[in-house]
Short mmCIF file of C-alpha atoms in Angstrom, two decimals:
data_model
loop_
_atom_site.label_atom_id
_atom_site.label_comp_id
_atom_site.label_asym_id
_atom_site.label_seq_id
_atom_site.Cartn_x
_atom_site.Cartn_y
_atom_site.Cartn_z
CA MET A 1 10.63 20.63 -13.01
CA ILE A 2 9.81 20.04 -16.76
CA GLU A 3 7.45 16.92 -17.14
CA ASP A 4 8.60 14.92 -19.49
CA ARG A 5 6.71 11.53 -18.92
CA TYR A 6 3.59 12.76 -20.84
CA PHE A 7 1.63 15.66 -22.49
CA ILE A 8 -1.39 18.08 -23.07
CA GLU A 9 -2.22 17.98 -26.22
CA PRO A 10 -5.84 19.20 -27.96
CA ALA A 11 -7.82 16.71 -29.49
CA VAL A 12 -10.56 16.92 -31.46
CA TRP A 13 -13.97 14.35 -31.46
CA SER A 14 -13.92 13.68 -35.33
CA VAL A 15 -10.17 12.73 -34.92
CA ASP A 16 -9.02 11.45 -31.21
CA GLU A 17 -12.89 10.09 -30.93
CA ALA A 18 -10.94 6.50 -29.89
CA ASN A 19 -8.72 7.56 -27.13
CA LEU A 20 -11.80 10.00 -25.31
CA ARG A 21 -14.19 7.43 -25.31
CA ALA A 22 -11.32 4.73 -24.02
CA VAL A 23 -9.76 7.01 -20.75
CA ARG A 24 -14.30 7.88 -20.00
CA THR A 25 -15.22 4.82 -20.39
CA GLN A 26 -13.03 3.39 -17.80
CA VAL A 27 -13.05 6.20 -15.14
CA PHE A 28 -16.74 7.05 -15.87
CA ILE A 29 -18.66 3.94 -17.19
CA VAL A 30 -16.33 0.62 -15.37
CA GLU A 31 -15.57 2.26 -12.17
CA GLN A 32 -18.63 4.90 -11.46
CA LYS A 33 -21.06 3.01 -12.76
CA VAL A 34 -22.82 5.86 -14.84
CA PRO A 35 -24.89 4.50 -17.62
CA GLU A 36 -24.19 4.84 -21.37
CA ALA A 37 -26.37 6.97 -22.13
CA ASP A 38 -25.53 9.57 -19.76
CA GLU A 39 -22.02 9.95 -20.60
CA TRP A 40 -22.24 10.29 -24.75
CA ASP A 41 -23.94 13.48 -26.31
CA ASP A 42 -24.06 15.54 -28.87
CA ASP A 43 -21.82 18.13 -27.34
CA ASP A 44 -18.51 16.11 -27.93
CA MET A 45 -18.96 16.51 -31.56
CA LEU A 46 -18.82 20.83 -30.53
CA ALA A 47 -16.72 21.33 -27.66
CA ASP A 48 -12.67 21.45 -27.38
CA HIS A 49 -11.42 18.80 -25.97
CA ALA A 50 -8.14 17.71 -24.14
CA LEU A 51 -6.62 15.12 -24.21
CA ALA A 52 -3.49 13.57 -22.28
CA ARG A 53 -0.86 11.23 -23.80
CA THR A 54 2.09 8.91 -21.77
CA ARG A 55 5.31 9.92 -23.98
CA GLU A 56 4.63 6.49 -25.75
CA GLY A 57 1.40 7.57 -27.21
CA GLN A 58 -0.91 6.09 -24.24
CA ALA A 59 -4.61 8.15 -23.41
CA ILE A 60 -4.00 8.63 -19.84
CA GLY A 61 -7.14 11.60 -19.33
CA THR A 62 -9.69 13.88 -20.91
CA GLY A 63 -11.69 16.93 -20.45
CA ARG A 64 -14.03 19.34 -22.57
CA LEU A 65 -14.87 23.00 -23.40
CA THR A 66 -18.33 23.30 -24.74
CA PRO A 67 -19.34 26.41 -26.55
CA ASP A 68 -21.05 28.02 -24.13
CA GLY A 69 -18.40 28.04 -21.05
CA ARG A 70 -18.55 24.19 -19.65
CA ILE A 71 -16.02 22.43 -18.68
CA GLY A 72 -16.83 18.35 -17.57
CA ARG A 73 -15.40 15.28 -18.43
CA MET A 74 -13.03 15.71 -16.64
CA ALA A 75 -11.32 11.58 -16.50
CA VAL A 76 -7.85 10.73 -15.44
CA LEU A 77 -6.48 6.75 -16.01
CA ALA A 78 -6.15 5.57 -11.82
CA ASP A 79 -2.00 4.92 -12.31
CA TRP A 80 -2.41 8.63 -13.15
CA ARG A 81 -4.14 10.26 -10.68
CA SER A 82 -2.34 12.41 -8.38
CA GLN A 83 0.39 13.59 -10.36
CA GLY A 84 -0.65 16.28 -11.91
CA VAL A 85 -2.72 15.17 -14.56
CA GLY A 86 -6.11 16.62 -14.57
CA ALA A 87 -3.96 20.29 -13.49
CA GLY A 88 -2.34 19.97 -16.73
CA LEU A 89 -5.95 19.75 -18.30
CA LEU A 90 -7.98 22.15 -16.57
CA ARG A 91 -4.56 24.27 -17.57
CA HIS A 92 -5.29 23.65 -20.83
CA LEU A 93 -9.14 24.04 -20.90
CA ILE A 94 -8.82 27.26 -18.91
CA GLU A 95 -6.74 28.78 -21.27
CA ARG A 96 -8.85 27.63 -24.49
CA ALA A 97 -11.65 29.68 -23.54
CA ARG A 98 -9.68 32.70 -22.96
CA GLU A 99 -8.47 31.91 -26.46
CA HIS A 100 -12.45 31.98 -27.19
CA GLY A 101 -12.82 35.75 -24.98
CA LEU A 102 -15.22 33.24 -22.85
CA ARG A 103 -16.04 35.82 -19.34
CA ARG A 104 -17.74 33.16 -17.40
CA LEU A 105 -16.68 29.03 -16.94
CA GLN A 106 -19.15 26.49 -15.53
CA LEU A 107 -18.42 23.13 -14.27
CA HIS A 108 -20.56 20.12 -12.13
CA SER A 109 -18.14 19.25 -9.96
CA GLN A 110 -18.27 15.44 -7.69
CA LYS A 111 -18.03 16.86 -4.19
CA HIS A 112 -14.66 15.18 -3.81
CA ALA A 113 -13.01 17.12 -6.46
CA ILE A 114 -13.75 20.60 -4.99
CA PRO A 115 -11.06 21.74 -3.53
CA PHE A 116 -8.77 20.91 -7.04
CA TYR A 117 -11.50 22.79 -8.96
CA ALA A 118 -10.88 25.42 -5.97
CA SER A 119 -8.06 26.27 -6.55
CA PHE A 120 -8.20 27.23 -9.39
CA GLY A 121 -10.72 30.02 -7.95
CA PHE A 122 -13.54 27.84 -9.35
CA VAL A 123 -16.32 28.94 -6.36
CA ALA A 124 -18.83 27.00 -5.24
CA HIS A 125 -22.62 28.18 -5.49
CA GLY A 126 -25.84 26.65 -4.54
CA GLU A 127 -26.30 23.46 -3.29
CA GLU A 128 -25.24 20.09 -3.65
CA PHE A 129 -27.04 17.98 -6.34
CA ILE A 130 -27.20 14.73 -7.63
CA GLU A 131 -26.41 13.81 -10.75
CA CYS A 132 -25.92 10.35 -12.28
CA ASP A 133 -26.37 8.83 -8.61
CA ILE A 134 -23.08 10.90 -7.58
CA VAL A 135 -23.48 13.70 -5.70
CA HIS A 136 -22.11 17.28 -7.53
CA GLN A 137 -21.87 21.07 -6.40
CA ALA A 138 -21.95 23.69 -9.11
CA MET A 139 -18.77 25.90 -10.13
CA THR A 140 -17.87 29.04 -11.33
CA LEU A 141 -14.88 30.78 -12.60
CA GLU A 142 -14.99 34.22 -13.42
CA LEU A 143 -12.02 34.87 -16.38
CA PRO A 144 -11.27 38.64 -16.36
CA ALA A 145 -11.31 40.60 -19.83
CA PRO A 146 -8.41 39.83 -22.11
CA GLU A 147 -5.41 42.14 -22.45
CA PRO A 148 -5.15 43.82 -25.71
CA ALA A 149 -2.21 42.15 -27.69
CA PRO A 150 1.13 44.79 -26.23
CA LEU A 151 1.90 46.72 -30.30
CA VAL A 152 5.56 44.91 -31.71
CA ARG A 153 8.31 47.40 -31.95
CA SER A 154 10.64 47.20 -35.03
CA SER A 155 13.90 46.19 -34.09
CA LEU A 156 15.70 47.90 -36.58
CA ILE A 157 17.68 50.93 -34.90
CA GLY A 158 16.22 54.01 -35.01
CA ALA A 159 12.93 52.87 -36.00
CA SER A 160 9.65 54.32 -34.57
CA LEU A 161 7.09 51.78 -35.87
CA LEU A 162 4.69 49.97 -34.75
CA SER A 163 5.03 46.86 -36.99
CA LYS A 164 8.12 45.44 -39.10
CA ARG A 165 7.45 44.50 -42.91
CA LEU A 166 10.00 41.34 -43.27
CA THR A 167 10.68 39.98 -46.13
CA SER A 168 13.53 37.25 -47.75
CA GLU A 169 14.59 36.27 -51.51
CA ARG A 170 18.02 34.12 -49.77
CA ALA A 171 18.35 31.78 -47.17
CA GLY A 172 20.60 33.83 -45.02
CA GLU A 173 17.48 36.17 -45.06
CA LEU A 174 15.00 33.64 -44.59
CA ARG A 175 16.47 32.50 -41.66
CA ASP A 176 17.34 36.15 -40.25
CA VAL A 177 13.36 37.26 -40.44
CA THR A 178 12.57 34.04 -38.88
CA LEU A 179 14.82 34.79 -35.79
CA GLU A 180 13.32 38.04 -35.43
CA LEU A 181 9.66 37.05 -35.31
CA ILE A 182 10.50 34.07 -33.44
CA GLN A 183 11.73 36.60 -30.39
CA SER A 184 8.83 38.93 -30.98
CA ALA A 185 6.86 36.05 -30.13
CA ARG A 186 5.36 35.88 -26.08
CA HIS A 187 4.11 32.49 -25.29
CA GLU A 188 2.91 31.04 -28.39
CA LEU A 189 4.66 30.25 -32.05
CA CYS A 190 2.84 28.19 -35.33
CA ILE A 191 5.04 26.30 -37.59
CA TYR A 192 4.33 24.57 -40.29
CA THR A 193 6.76 23.11 -42.48
CA ARG A 194 7.44 21.02 -45.30
CA ASP A 195 10.12 18.68 -43.44
CA LEU A 196 11.25 20.98 -40.31
CA GLU A 197 13.67 22.51 -42.83
CA PRO A 198 16.68 21.52 -40.99
CA PRO A 199 18.90 24.07 -43.42
CA LEU A 200 15.97 27.60 -41.10
CA TYR A 201 15.27 24.61 -37.77
CA ASP A 202 17.94 23.14 -36.70
CA GLU A 203 19.92 26.26 -37.15
CA HIS A 204 20.90 26.51 -32.57
CA ALA A 205 19.81 30.09 -32.36
CA LEU A 206 16.45 29.32 -34.57
CA ILE A 207 16.62 25.96 -31.44
CA GLU A 208 17.36 28.11 -28.56
CA ALA A 209 14.44 31.19 -29.92
CA ILE A 210 12.04 28.78 -29.98
CA ARG A 211 13.45 26.96 -26.61
CA HIS A 212 12.97 30.40 -24.54
CA VAL A 213 9.29 30.57 -25.82
CA ALA A 214 8.54 27.10 -24.90
CA LEU A 215 9.89 27.80 -21.04
CA SER A 216 8.04 30.78 -21.33
CA GLY A 217 5.64 30.40 -18.28
CA ARG A 218 2.13 28.82 -17.99
CA ARG A 219 0.78 29.83 -21.04
CA ALA A 220 3.95 28.42 -24.04
CA SER A 221 2.72 26.58 -26.45
CA VAL A 222 4.55 25.32 -29.62
CA ARG A 223 2.98 23.67 -31.91
CA ILE A 224 4.03 22.38 -36.10
CA LEU A 225 2.45 21.16 -38.44
CA VAL A 226 5.23 18.45 -40.72
CA GLN A 227 4.12 17.38 -43.86
CA ASP A 228 7.21 14.34 -44.06
CA THR A 229 9.64 13.34 -40.60
CA THR A 230 11.39 11.06 -43.18
CA ARG A 231 14.63 13.51 -43.47
CA ALA A 232 14.41 14.94 -40.36
CA LEU A 233 14.17 11.51 -38.05
CA ARG A 234 16.76 9.54 -40.19
CA ASP A 235 19.59 12.95 -40.32
CA GLY A 236 18.96 14.03 -36.97
CA HIS A 237 17.35 17.12 -35.83
CA ARG A 238 17.03 19.56 -33.11
CA LEU A 239 13.93 20.68 -32.85
CA LEU A 240 12.43 17.04 -32.74
CA ASP A 241 14.81 16.44 -29.53
CA LEU A 242 13.34 19.51 -28.26
CA SER A 243 9.87 18.14 -29.01
CA GLN A 244 11.12 15.26 -26.81
CA ARG A 245 12.19 16.71 -23.55
CA LEU A 246 8.94 19.70 -23.65
CA SER A 247 6.65 17.12 -25.28
CA SER A 248 3.79 18.49 -22.58
CA ILE A 249 4.55 22.27 -24.75
CA VAL A 250 6.15 21.21 -27.90
CA HIS A 251 4.09 19.34 -29.98
CA MET A 252 3.88 17.82 -33.33
CA ARG A 253 1.45 16.95 -35.99
CA ARG A 254 1.38 15.26 -39.68
CA PRO A 255 -1.18 17.82 -42.14
CA GLY A 256 -4.20 14.51 -43.03
CA PHE A 257 -4.28 13.32 -46.52
CA ASP A 258 -6.25 15.92 -47.68
CA ASP A 259 -3.88 18.32 -46.33
CA GLN A 260 -0.30 17.07 -48.20
CA GLN A 261 -1.39 19.27 -51.16
CA TYR A 262 -0.45 22.16 -49.50
CA ALA A 263 2.44 23.92 -50.20
CA GLY A 264 2.73 27.01 -48.46
CA ALA A 265 4.98 27.24 -45.29
CA PHE A 266 4.44 29.70 -42.89
CA LEU A 267 4.93 30.57 -38.86
CA LEU A 268 2.99 32.41 -36.66
CA THR A 269 2.94 34.31 -33.51
CA ASP A 270 0.67 35.21 -30.30
CA SER A 271 1.62 38.80 -30.62
CA GLY A 272 1.00 39.82 -33.95
CA GLY A 273 3.09 38.62 -36.55
CA TYR A 274 3.60 36.63 -39.45
CA PHE A 275 5.84 35.07 -42.14
CA PHE A 276 4.43 33.10 -45.19
CA ARG A 277 6.34 31.64 -47.94
CA THR A 278 3.71 30.45 -51.05
CA PHE A 279 6.41 27.84 -51.44
CA GLY A 280 7.88 25.50 -48.59
CA ASP A 281 10.91 24.85 -50.89
CA ARG A 282 12.11 28.34 -51.59
CA PHE A 283 13.31 30.81 -49.36
CA GLU A 284 10.89 33.77 -50.81
CA GLY A 285 8.50 35.19 -48.32
CA GLU A 286 7.16 38.41 -46.86
CA GLY A 287 4.96 38.63 -43.54
CA ASP A 288 4.92 41.86 -40.85
CA LEU A 289 6.46 42.09 -37.12
CA TYR A 290 2.58 43.11 -36.10
CA TYR A 291 -0.26 42.56 -39.05
CA PRO A 292 -3.23 40.72 -36.93
CA PRO A 293 -5.79 40.75 -39.99
CA ARG A 294 -3.32 38.50 -41.82
CA ARG A 295 -1.78 36.52 -39.16
CA ASP A 296 -5.37 35.54 -37.74
CA GLU A 297 -6.37 34.29 -41.40
CA LEU A 298 -3.38 31.81 -40.85
CA LYS A 299 -3.89 30.91 -38.16
CA ARG A 300 -7.65 29.58 -38.25
CA TYR A 301 -6.72 27.70 -41.07
CA PHE A 302 -3.17 26.38 -39.28
CA ASP A 303 -6.31 25.55 -36.42
CA GLU A 304 -8.36 23.27 -38.29
CA VAL A 305 -5.33 21.52 -40.04
CA TRP A 306 -4.57 21.21 -36.38
CA GLU A 307 -8.00 19.37 -35.92
CA ARG A 308 -7.12 17.53 -39.04
CA ALA A 309 -4.14 15.90 -37.84
CA GLU A 310 -2.52 13.60 -36.36
CA GLN A 311 0.80 12.72 -33.56
CA PRO A 312 3.43 10.89 -36.29
CA GLN A 313 3.56 7.40 -34.89
CA GLU A 314 7.48 7.49 -35.65
CA LEU A 315 7.65 10.19 -33.49
CA ARG A 316 5.23 8.67 -30.53
CA ARG A 317 7.57 5.33 -30.97
CA LEU A 318 11.09 7.68 -30.21
CA SER A 319 12.49 7.34 -26.69
CA LEU A 320 13.74 10.33 -24.49
#
């Protein structure tokens, strides 16, 4: 069963500080009596954070991954414990570590949580120790070397190319290349769009292809940056419905004010593919089923904007 009461999303301190502080203050400072001076540190500005929210937008859990591979500040509000929130946060952070190419993760587990971390493969080592007047145990997890991305072969009949150049100039061509690119993805999609483009992303075949990626397994992730949701909310949009039904996997954010002037639109896959349009309100564009250098360049920009973006309030208020 797909969890739809809450979702896990990446967070950044400069944007999500208030929500991250709220959860950690309640769990660590109020409940566990950790001194405030010990709770906040410079690592918060540098770390990858994970934030668990209810479908109404309430922050209910946090965790962070520092650049040197330390997982910490795992906290879940009391009413949401033993409901899979902590597991979702930890899975998210482990996946982020893999994306960063980290080979070893470290953490300091409170004694009662040792079995929880052990279930994910973490191994205890050394003697127990006291940290903030609480018994802790050091644990590590060795991550396997990343598997090389498989070459995506062309779908052209009789073609032996390892990649396929994609172009479009008309609406029908744009739908065709977009569908082919989505179908080439393994577990992850990044979509940058002006208004969810109903003639494109509200098409049944494309929705089904996106849903297939979203249900592809524990590594599944669909992130969508949309500049304006007015049209989609007014007219209804199947991608909005999908994001609500699969809210722990399909995430939407609106770029911040300084990023709103971006005129382009693009689609990225974890198989090395991309399709880019200089102007998001036109059909003309180009891409490739497998060209990682350009895909990676666009993904770096996408990730930067994503960190500055926020989930639109109007989407949080939508009931499932």
